[in-house]
Every structure is written in C-alpha cells, then in structure tokens.
XYZ file of N, CA, C and O in Angstrom:
572
model
N -15.519 14.163 11.171
C -16.532 14.582 10.193
C -16.079 13.946 8.912
O -14.958 13.945 8.450
N -17.164 13.395 8.226
C -16.848 12.834 6.874
C -17.131 13.758 5.701
O -17.816 14.834 5.921
N -16.407 13.618 4.737
C -16.643 14.475 3.553
C -17.867 13.998 2.759
O -18.691 13.151 3.114
N -18.171 14.744 1.643
C -19.399 14.465 0.962
C -19.647 13.105 0.363
O -20.590 12.589 0.081
N -18.426 12.341 0.136
C -18.549 11.061 -0.275
C -18.659 10.003 0.825
O -18.573 8.776 0.639
N -18.910 10.586 2.079
C -19.035 9.665 3.284
C -17.724 9.054 3.834
O -17.775 8.080 4.539
N -16.696 9.703 3.540
C -15.383 9.180 3.996
C -14.668 10.267 4.885
O -14.949 11.462 4.834
N -13.874 9.756 5.704
C -13.025 10.527 6.590
C -11.869 11.231 5.735
O -11.310 10.404 4.889
N -11.388 12.356 5.968
C -10.169 12.837 5.228
C -9.061 12.219 6.132
O -9.258 11.700 7.153
N -7.890 12.204 5.458
C -6.775 11.561 6.073
C -6.396 12.178 7.429
O -6.205 11.456 8.478
N -6.408 13.550 7.516
C -6.015 14.138 8.936
C -7.041 13.785 9.921
O -6.724 13.529 11.087
N -8.416 13.737 9.572
C -9.420 13.230 10.433
C -9.174 11.820 10.936
O -9.367 11.418 12.114
N -8.836 10.910 9.916
C -8.524 9.620 10.073
C -7.426 9.418 11.077
O -7.587 8.558 12.142
N -6.399 10.236 11.023
C -5.202 10.095 11.904
C -5.708 10.472 13.304
O -5.275 9.850 14.425
N -6.519 11.443 13.405
C -7.020 11.965 14.625
C -7.857 10.853 15.454
O -7.679 10.562 16.529
N -8.887 10.424 14.747
C -9.801 9.484 15.190
C -9.182 8.241 15.527
O -9.380 7.654 16.622
N -8.461 7.624 14.578
C -7.856 6.322 14.840
C -6.548 6.310 15.523
O -5.826 5.252 15.676
N -5.945 7.573 15.764
C -4.731 7.648 16.406
C -3.582 6.683 15.975
O -3.229 5.784 16.472
N -3.186 7.035 14.626
C -2.176 6.321 14.046
C -0.760 6.463 14.729
O -0.139 7.490 14.571
N -0.564 5.486 15.587
C 0.720 5.622 16.316
C 1.384 4.253 16.182
O 0.849 3.289 16.058
N 2.801 4.271 16.277
C 3.573 2.951 16.232
C 3.160 1.997 17.375
O 2.860 2.460 18.465
N 2.892 0.825 17.007
C 2.585 -0.238 18.030
C 3.605 -1.415 17.905
O 3.990 -1.685 16.768
N 4.119 -1.774 18.906
C 5.238 -2.754 18.944
C 4.572 -4.097 19.238
O 3.856 -4.173 20.207
N 4.908 -5.078 18.490
C 4.491 -6.465 18.781
C 5.815 -7.262 19.082
O 6.640 -7.407 18.214
N 6.002 -7.767 20.349
C 7.252 -8.503 20.729
C 7.415 -9.669 19.918
O 6.462 -10.493 19.829
N 8.589 -9.822 19.284
C 8.817 -11.161 18.680
C 8.162 -11.427 17.390
O 8.316 -12.420 17.008
N 7.431 -10.551 16.827
C 6.572 -10.837 15.692
C 6.478 -9.514 14.685
O 6.403 -8.532 15.224
N 6.872 -9.806 13.439
C 6.800 -8.762 12.518
C 5.268 -8.382 12.195
O 4.445 -9.215 12.150
N 5.117 -7.061 12.324
C 3.716 -6.638 12.152
C 3.265 -6.781 10.517
O 4.026 -6.790 9.738
N 1.903 -6.879 10.344
C 1.270 -7.042 9.212
C 0.907 -5.723 8.577
O -0.313 -5.231 8.759
N 1.878 -4.946 8.093
C 1.689 -3.549 7.624
C 0.821 -3.512 6.444
O -0.134 -2.530 6.313
N 0.816 -4.407 5.464
C -0.169 -4.307 4.318
C -1.545 -4.548 4.955
O -2.561 -3.921 4.472
N -1.715 -5.451 5.903
C -3.045 -5.588 6.589
C -3.553 -4.432 7.324
O -4.762 -3.971 7.203
N -2.606 -3.675 7.944
C -2.916 -2.502 8.655
C -3.330 -1.262 7.599
O -4.429 -0.655 7.879
N -2.649 -1.300 6.547
C -2.983 -0.350 5.519
C -4.367 -0.640 4.878
O -5.112 0.278 4.549
N -4.640 -1.884 4.646
C -5.983 -2.290 4.160
C -7.098 -1.868 5.116
O -8.103 -1.439 4.744
N -6.820 -2.028 6.347
C -7.787 -1.661 7.356
C -7.952 -0.186 7.311
O -9.107 0.361 7.427
N -6.850 0.707 7.194
C -7.040 1.966 7.070
C -7.970 2.497 5.822
O -8.838 3.302 5.990
N -7.676 1.826 4.809
C -8.441 2.108 3.557
C -10.003 1.809 3.822
O -10.798 2.509 3.343
N -10.179 0.671 4.455
C -11.515 0.228 4.803
C -12.189 1.324 5.764
O -13.414 1.709 5.389
N -11.596 1.711 6.795
C -12.086 2.679 7.753
C -12.337 3.998 7.020
O -13.349 4.729 7.378
N -11.536 4.363 5.993
C -11.923 5.712 5.332
C -12.880 5.403 4.073
O -13.133 6.394 3.351
N -13.424 4.213 3.999
C -14.329 3.943 3.060
C -13.784 4.218 1.542
O -14.529 4.671 0.656
N -12.524 3.873 1.415
C -11.896 3.933 0.010
C -11.997 2.589 -0.574
O -12.247 1.591 0.103
N -11.841 2.499 -1.827
C -12.002 1.267 -2.545
C -10.944 0.363 -2.063
O -9.765 0.626 -1.805
N -11.160 -0.999 -1.883
C -10.330 -1.923 -1.386
C -9.449 -2.717 -2.450
O -10.137 -3.136 -3.400
N -8.171 -2.800 -2.162
C -7.444 -3.523 -3.248
C -7.493 -5.023 -2.850
O -7.941 -5.364 -1.707
N -6.888 -5.792 -3.699
C -6.730 -7.284 -3.640
C -5.398 -7.424 -2.790
O -4.381 -6.773 -3.065
N -5.257 -8.434 -1.868
C -4.064 -8.726 -1.142
C -3.290 -9.877 -1.932
O -3.951 -10.717 -2.479
N -1.929 -9.794 -1.850
C -1.170 -10.794 -2.502
C -1.516 -11.194 -3.877
O -1.776 -12.336 -4.266
N -1.655 -10.121 -4.827
C -1.940 -10.458 -6.192
C -0.747 -10.884 -6.964
O 0.224 -10.234 -6.994
N -0.874 -12.101 -7.618
C 0.139 -12.610 -8.475
C 0.103 -11.892 -9.862
O -0.834 -12.075 -10.538
N 1.150 -11.177 -10.154
C 0.977 -10.209 -11.265
C 1.703 -10.722 -12.582
O 1.718 -10.413 -13.682
N 2.888 -11.617 -12.331
C 3.697 -12.034 -13.249
C 3.210 -13.384 -13.983
O 2.894 -14.366 -13.050
N 3.270 -13.585 -15.251
C 2.801 -14.741 -15.896
C 3.741 -16.010 -15.579
O 3.237 -17.083 -15.683
N 5.013 -15.704 -15.284
C 5.931 -17.075 -15.009
C 6.358 -17.038 -13.531
O 6.385 -18.126 -12.970
N 6.825 -15.889 -13.140
C 7.425 -15.761 -11.726
C 6.283 -15.814 -10.794
O 5.130 -15.457 -10.991
N 6.556 -16.155 -9.490
C 5.653 -16.256 -8.439
C 5.544 -14.855 -7.699
O 4.986 -14.881 -6.649
N 5.934 -13.831 -8.334
C 5.810 -12.570 -7.516
C 4.546 -12.119 -7.303
O 3.552 -12.413 -8.147
N 4.264 -11.571 -6.182
C 3.053 -10.945 -5.871
C 3.083 -9.536 -5.247
O 4.298 -9.232 -4.629
N 2.056 -8.805 -5.455
C 2.079 -7.405 -4.834
C 1.385 -7.549 -3.521
O 0.471 -8.354 -3.240
N 1.903 -6.824 -2.479
C 1.077 -6.544 -1.152
C -0.341 -6.311 -1.426
O -1.157 -7.042 -0.881
N -0.565 -5.207 -2.109
C -1.934 -4.881 -2.425
C -1.923 -4.473 -3.863
O -0.981 -3.879 -4.316
N -3.203 -4.502 -4.388
C -3.257 -4.280 -5.911
C -4.641 -3.900 -6.188
O -5.586 -4.455 -5.816
N -4.752 -2.888 -7.119
C -5.909 -2.525 -7.704
C -5.732 -2.840 -9.178
O -5.209 -2.109 -10.091
N -6.213 -4.104 -9.567
C -5.908 -4.680 -10.795
C -6.478 -3.911 -11.994
O -5.732 -3.751 -13.003
N -7.628 -3.314 -11.827
C -8.288 -2.666 -12.909
C -7.517 -1.407 -13.316
O -7.521 -0.848 -14.473
N -6.880 -0.834 -12.257
C -6.096 0.455 -12.492
C -4.533 0.178 -12.727
O -3.856 1.087 -12.986
N -4.268 -1.107 -12.686
C -2.820 -1.529 -12.731
C -1.926 -0.740 -11.805
O -0.904 -0.227 -12.146
N -2.567 -0.715 -10.609
C -1.905 0.126 -9.590
C -1.549 -0.871 -8.409
O -2.384 -1.502 -7.744
N -0.261 -0.966 -8.075
C 0.225 -1.745 -7.079
C 0.799 -1.232 -5.879
O 1.334 0.054 -5.973
N 0.792 -1.793 -4.729
C 1.199 -1.141 -3.406
C 2.135 -2.135 -2.641
O 1.739 -3.357 -2.656
N 3.347 -1.762 -2.469
C 4.254 -2.553 -1.687
C 4.665 -1.869 -0.356
O 4.977 -0.639 -0.503
N 4.501 -2.459 0.698
C 5.224 -2.034 1.986
C 6.405 -2.756 2.166
O 6.423 -3.947 2.275
N 7.595 -1.944 2.140
C 8.856 -2.581 2.198
C 9.044 -3.379 3.659
O 8.721 -2.714 4.556
N 9.656 -4.430 3.573
C 9.934 -5.181 4.710
C 11.261 -4.839 5.366
O 12.210 -5.606 5.401
N 11.180 -3.641 5.863
C 12.436 -3.207 6.575
C 12.083 -2.923 8.086
O 10.941 -2.613 8.294
N 13.026 -3.180 8.895
C 12.904 -2.923 10.177
C 14.061 -2.078 10.893
O 15.008 -1.994 10.217
N 13.691 -1.408 12.009
C 14.707 -0.690 12.711
C 15.858 -1.631 13.110
O 15.690 -2.797 13.188
N 17.030 -0.959 12.876
C 18.295 -1.883 13.206
C 18.233 -2.586 14.480
O 18.706 -3.890 14.365
N 17.671 -2.102 15.534
C 17.695 -2.891 16.804
C 16.853 -4.084 16.700
O 16.895 -4.957 17.578
N 15.854 -4.063 15.849
C 14.934 -5.349 15.753
C 15.483 -6.354 14.701
O 14.759 -7.361 14.542
N 16.567 -6.125 14.235
C 17.119 -7.191 13.257
C 17.008 -6.711 11.893
O 16.724 -5.633 11.455
N 17.209 -7.761 11.066
C 17.186 -7.581 9.526
C 16.136 -8.530 8.844
O 15.942 -9.630 9.263
N 15.598 -7.996 7.798
C 14.751 -8.934 6.906
C 15.461 -9.213 5.619
O 16.444 -8.561 5.356
N 14.903 -10.068 4.912
C 15.551 -10.394 3.599
C 15.722 -9.082 2.725
O 16.611 -8.992 2.044
N 14.758 -8.254 2.909
C 14.698 -7.023 2.038
C 15.930 -6.107 2.342
O 16.166 -5.276 1.590
N 16.608 -6.241 3.467
C 17.670 -5.358 3.807
C 19.024 -5.997 3.534
O 20.035 -5.456 3.799
N 19.037 -7.039 2.783
C 20.235 -7.620 2.267
C 20.486 -7.236 0.693
O 19.458 -6.888 0.058
N 21.828 -7.368 0.254
C 21.988 -6.899 -1.195
C 21.086 -7.986 -1.994
O 20.563 -7.525 -2.895
N 21.248 -9.303 -1.721
C 20.517 -10.222 -2.507
C 18.970 -10.053 -2.475
O 18.250 -9.956 -3.467
N 18.503 -9.665 -1.331
C 17.014 -9.372 -1.211
C 16.639 -8.111 -1.924
O 15.566 -8.108 -2.657
N 17.438 -7.094 -1.742
C 17.078 -5.788 -2.502
C 17.087 -5.904 -3.958
O 16.315 -5.484 -4.725
N 18.136 -6.685 -4.365
C 18.283 -7.009 -5.858
C 17.070 -7.718 -6.319
O 16.489 -7.529 -7.459
N 16.535 -8.668 -5.659
C 15.326 -9.366 -5.946
C 14.070 -8.539 -6.055
O 13.313 -8.589 -6.999
N 14.052 -7.702 -5.051
C 13.040 -6.739 -5.069
C 13.035 -5.675 -6.314
O 11.997 -5.423 -6.955
N 14.160 -5.314 -6.596
C 14.387 -4.322 -7.820
C 14.107 -5.121 -9.051
O 13.447 -4.461 -10.005
N 14.423 -6.293 -9.187
C 14.080 -7.186 -10.268
C 12.651 -7.340 -10.418
O 12.006 -7.171 -11.539
N 11.915 -7.420 -9.440
C 10.414 -7.627 -9.340
C 9.783 -6.361 -9.706
O 8.907 -6.249 -10.594
N 10.177 -5.169 -9.122
C 9.603 -3.850 -9.517
C 9.897 -3.501 -11.041
O 8.903 -2.952 -11.599
N 11.214 -3.766 -11.453
C 11.361 -3.423 -12.819
C 10.543 -4.274 -13.812
O 9.975 -3.818 -14.779
N 10.337 -5.596 -13.428
C 9.375 -6.419 -14.310
C 7.991 -5.917 -14.223
O 7.305 -5.933 -15.211
N 7.498 -5.411 -13.094
C 6.181 -4.864 -12.953
C 6.025 -3.681 -13.873
O 5.048 -3.601 -14.551
N 7.040 -2.778 -13.843
C 6.930 -1.650 -14.651
C 6.861 -2.072 -16.041
O 6.113 -1.366 -16.902
N 7.658 -2.821 -16.575
C 7.733 -3.425 -17.951
C 6.449 -4.113 -18.310
O 6.207 -4.032 -19.524
N 5.714 -4.480 -17.389
C 4.308 -5.176 -17.610
C 3.325 -4.056 -17.400
O 2.069 -4.402 -17.540
N 3.573 -2.733 -17.409
C 2.579 -1.819 -17.405
C 1.953 -1.473 -16.057
O 0.909 -0.824 -15.991
N 2.588 -1.884 -14.976
C 2.069 -1.482 -13.627
C 2.625 -0.152 -13.067
O 3.815 0.175 -13.307
N 1.705 0.585 -12.337
C 2.239 1.644 -11.509
C 2.509 1.123 -10.189
O 1.617 0.325 -9.545
N 3.499 1.454 -9.528
C 3.961 0.896 -8.228
C 4.095 2.059 -7.262
O 4.981 2.877 -7.533
N 3.345 1.836 -6.121
C 3.668 2.786 -4.901
C 4.293 2.000 -3.868
O 3.816 0.957 -3.543
N 5.385 2.461 -3.301
C 6.234 1.841 -2.317
C 6.177 2.727 -1.056
O 6.392 3.936 -1.168
N 6.138 1.895 0.119
C 5.998 2.550 1.413
C 6.917 1.886 2.422
O 7.096 0.747 2.385
N 7.303 2.538 3.446
C 7.924 2.010 4.577
C 6.775 1.676 5.581
O 5.872 2.395 5.598
N 7.136 0.853 6.517
C 6.173 0.682 7.701
C 5.894 1.999 8.424
O 4.762 2.120 8.799
N 6.850 2.834 8.595
C 6.625 4.161 9.134
C 5.624 4.942 8.466
O 4.658 5.696 8.938
N 5.600 4.903 7.164
C 4.535 5.657 6.333
C 3.209 5.053 6.490
O 2.189 5.890 6.220
N 3.087 3.741 6.764
C 1.802 3.212 6.977
C 1.348 3.791 8.340
O 0.140 4.136 8.493
N 2.183 3.699 9.353
C 1.794 4.107 10.596
C 1.472 5.535 10.754
O 0.495 5.971 11.567
N 2.095 6.495 10.051
C 1.795 7.972 10.258
C 0.750 8.466 9.143
O 0.475 9.636 9.141
N 0.245 7.481 8.352
C -0.947 7.915 7.442
C -0.357 8.394 6.073
O -1.245 8.628 5.312
N 0.874 8.450 5.911
C 1.411 8.976 4.667
C 0.934 8.031 3.406
O 0.661 8.434 2.522
N 1.139 6.690 3.702
C 0.704 5.786 2.613
C -0.740 5.956 2.292
O -1.009 5.852 1.137
N -1.606 6.022 3.341
C -3.152 6.235 2.931
C -3.250 7.428 2.285
O -4.011 7.453 1.219
N -2.587 8.555 2.477
C -2.950 9.865 1.722
C -2.418 9.731 0.297
O -3.017 10.180 -0.674
N -1.225 9.026 0.061
C -0.708 8.807 -1.314
C -1.674 7.896 -2.074
O -2.151 8.152 -3.242
N -2.134 6.932 -1.492
C -3.077 5.958 -2.212
C -4.380 6.653 -2.447
O -4.887 6.474 -3.618
N -4.855 7.446 -1.616
C -6.034 8.258 -1.897
C -5.935 9.096 -3.023
O -6.798 9.322 -3.925
N -4.864 9.862 -3.174
C -4.484 10.639 -4.274
C -4.352 9.897 -5.631
O -4.912 10.287 -6.613
N -3.680 8.764 -5.535
C -3.528 7.935 -6.576
C -4.905 7.471 -7.200
O -5.124 7.351 -8.420
N -5.827 7.078 -6.308
C -7.064 6.577 -6.722
C -7.928 7.708 -7.497
O -8.525 7.453 -8.445
N -7.783 8.971 -6.965
C -8.387 10.126 -7.655
C -7.794 10.388 -9.052
O -8.469 10.647 -9.940
N -6.510 10.148 -9.073
C -5.722 10.564 -10.402
C -6.110 9.357 -11.379
O -6.334 9.645 -12.494
N -5.904 8.178 -11.043
C -5.821 6.992 -11.872
C -7.287 6.417 -12.150
O -7.521 5.534 -13.197
N -8.250 6.680 -11.244
C -9.601 6.141 -11.463
C -10.320 6.730 -12.713
O -10.080 7.949 -12.956
N -10.971 6.008 -13.533
C -11.662 6.441 -14.691
C -12.645 7.616 -14.301
O -13.339 7.536 -13.258
N -12.696 8.651 -15.143
C -13.420 9.821 -14.893
C -14.974 9.509 -15.217
O -14.990 8.980 -16.338
N -15.888 9.874 -14.458
C -17.311 9.658 -14.793
C -17.678 10.868 -15.662
O -17.450 12.035 -15.352
N -18.357 10.534 -16.738
C -18.715 11.601 -17.672
C -20.148 11.954 -17.136
O -20.903 11.208 -16.801
N -20.402 13.330 -17.352
C -21.733 13.880 -16.922
C -22.711 13.505 -17.991
O -22.471 12.968 -19.121
N -24.009 13.671 -17.773
C -25.136 13.413 -18.664
C -25.531 14.487 -19.553
O -26.462 14.459 -20.159
N -24.685 15.555 -19.578
C -24.810 16.662 -20.558
C -25.869 17.690 -19.994
O -26.250 18.608 -20.781
N -26.318 17.467 -18.729
C -27.256 18.592 -18.248
C -26.613 19.623 -17.474
O -25.559 19.500 -16.790
C-alpha cells in the first residue's frame, strides 16, 4: 500500500521487493545503482550519479542531491572472504577521509552506507528522512 504521496513506505518496500543479499560471482555489485533503483521504486526524488563536487580534484560522490548539498557514499567494502578493495587499505581509507573532509569544508552533508545497509533498506530509510529534513519547506497560501 502506498502512502498519501503515492510512495511505498520503507517497510512495505522491503516486503514487496524482498531486499535480500544477492551474490554475483566474480563481480562487485553496483550498490549505488541498487540504491538508486530503490529510490525510484519508492517514488522518491532521484539523485545524480557520480557527481563531481570538487573544483580541482576529480572526486565524485556516488549519489548527490546537488540543490540540497546532500551527498551519498556507499563504501566499497567487501566481506573478508571476497577479498579487499582499495577502500579497505590504509592508503585507500586515508584518501576517502581526505575526500569526505574536503566535502564537509565545501558545505556538503554526507551520508555514508555499507553495502549491507543498501541490501537491508537502512540506507533507503535514512535518505528518505534526510530528504524530509533538508528539503525546502513549502509555505501555505494563508488559508
């Protein structure tokens, strides 16, 4: 059942779309893409993918609501048995922290999630709350 805005609530979304881990052999999943699909299915505003936010560096956000200065990052971490990504090394983590600190200093709000949080709907729920909090409030017409 959809709410008054014509959207599924997060618990309903989880039930209907059965958010469960899916394994893809030999290939890292596109978690930002999966999150974007969840947002679309819930009829929430859609962010821009791979938004370049820094004037000099080539840093990009996984997902971004530019007008709200709200960025979303899905951390590139994998379970130990599947190997390691750049984000799980000291050098990689240092680079990520440098990027996140620069984003904050440029006025961005940053939401960070693990792949598991995308799979279980937590990321979707947090983004939905953030959109409610940070979206401009509509003023009534005085009636």
